[in-house]
Amino acid sequence: MKDLFIKPTINDLAREAGVSLATVDRVMNNRPGVRDATIMRVRHAVEKLGYVRNTAAASLARSRFLHFLFILPDHRDDAFCLELTRRLHDYEATMIWQCLHLTILKAPNFEPQTIKKWVTDIVPDRIDGVALFAPETPPVRDAIDHIRARGIATVALVSDQPSSTRDYFIGIDNVAAGRTAARLITRFHPHRQGRLLVITGARLERNHLERRFGFDCVVRETSSGFTVLPTVEMKRMGKDPQEIHKALAHIFRRDRDISGIYVSGGLGPDLAACLRHLKQTHAHHRKMMIVAHELTPLSRQALEDGTLDAVISQNQEDLIRNTIDVLRTKVDETSAHLADNHLRIDIFLKDNMPLP
């Protein structure tokens, strides 16, 4: 009986198939010069022994490192992007043992033309795969199509690029995330009625558009006493905290019946301070429900002090790990199972936050 605790090696394959190690290597790497009957013997040995190729070991044996490029937005006040960058740098320090090298570029202001230039300038011999967290715009789409045509594996990260030829999308189902936010507010609001405000970072980013769509769908489906107001875009409020405070104060003077807020992106420090002040100083708004995205140190504090009622989040470890696994699988052309494109949607309350 085969020992289930010992993994078969390439030597076992050669012995089982009755061929040399060099022949097994040619078959495993799809090199020419091997007869069909010999290929079938090696493949039969793979199935019989349950051999799983160790791509990291194979790369090490060939003295080849895979080089993956991550392009992210340079949102300096976005705790989610900052945390994602930090985790990627942590991964980079350990990737050498898996024969991987990571490069991280941050695009100022989510600028599509900058991203397009970076992507189209990629040299295929130097970059094996690209993961992009970028706006879905024609320049970005064209850049993705350009490098895909040159054989470079490409993954859309956090926000999808369905109009392009990207290989895969890794992130939560953003429509489902928006539906979840609306369900939380409409189901658990103490008054079950009122006007709902949606605040976003940049309303034309696809992930925010999808979240708003899902949010609106649930409000319509429930036939509730809630009305959704037009989206408020943080980008249009400027960078000055006083301007943000004035803009929100004006909105709440104009619409005194606002009973719920959905922050469809990460919670920034200025917005958190404004919402905290609003809840603590206006009795009318103390029962207002607020749901935001991404569990960060800032959103943790907002849950603790009652500013936020719930946080919808995605696991960044899974986000990074699945992206790297998919890129490596596409580059190595293995038959390994690709990670699910939609990550689990987590819902955190004050009472169930994991340890930092």
Short mmCIF file of C-alpha atoms in Angstrom, two decimals, residues 55 66-70 87-95 98-103 129-131 153 155 157 168 170 316-332 338-339:
data_model
loop_
_atom_site.label_atom_id
_atom_site.label_comp_id
_atom_site.label_asym_id
_atom_site.label_seq_id
_atom_site.Cartn_x
_atom_site.Cartn_y
_atom_site.Cartn_z
CA THR A 55 6.58 24.67 -9.27
CA LEU A 66 9.12 34.71 -11.36
CA HIS A 67 8.63 38.47 -11.27
CA PHE A 68 5.15 39.84 -10.52
CA LEU A 69 4.19 43.51 -10.70
CA PHE A 70 1.43 44.98 -8.48
CA ARG A 87 1.14 43.38 3.58
CA LEU A 88 2.59 43.12 0.06
CA HIS A 89 5.95 44.39 1.31
CA ASP A 90 5.79 41.77 4.09
CA TYR A 91 5.12 39.08 1.47
CA GLU A 92 7.96 40.36 -0.70
CA ALA A 93 10.44 39.63 2.09
CA THR A 94 9.42 35.94 2.17
CA MET A 95 8.82 35.30 -1.53
CA GLN A 98 9.19 30.49 -3.41
CA CYS A 99 11.36 31.87 -6.22
CA LEU A 100 9.16 34.94 -6.53
CA HIS A 101 9.99 38.63 -6.69
CA LEU A 102 7.34 41.33 -6.22
CA THR A 103 7.45 44.94 -7.41
CA GLY A 129 2.53 38.62 -14.33
CA VAL A 130 0.68 41.82 -13.42
CA ALA A 131 -2.00 42.51 -10.81
CA ALA A 153 -0.60 36.91 -17.13
CA VAL A 155 -5.21 39.77 -12.77
CA LEU A 157 -7.48 43.16 -8.14
CA TYR A 168 -8.88 36.70 -13.72
CA ILE A 170 -9.67 38.55 -7.37
CA GLN A 316 -6.28 40.95 2.54
CA GLU A 317 -4.19 37.84 3.20
CA ASP A 318 -6.55 35.84 0.96
CA LEU A 319 -6.56 38.66 -1.59
CA ILE A 320 -2.76 38.61 -1.93
CA ARG A 321 -2.34 34.83 -1.64
CA ASN A 322 -5.01 34.07 -4.26
CA THR A 323 -3.60 36.67 -6.64
CA ILE A 324 -0.10 35.23 -6.44
CA ASP A 325 -1.44 31.66 -6.79
CA VAL A 326 -3.44 32.58 -9.91
CA LEU A 327 -0.54 34.44 -11.53
CA ARG A 328 1.86 31.57 -10.82
CA THR A 329 -0.62 29.02 -12.16
CA LYS A 330 -1.13 31.01 -15.37
CA VAL A 331 2.62 31.47 -15.88
CA ASP A 332 3.51 27.83 -15.20
CA LEU A 338 -7.39 28.32 -9.56
CA ALA A 339 -8.51 30.26 -6.50
#
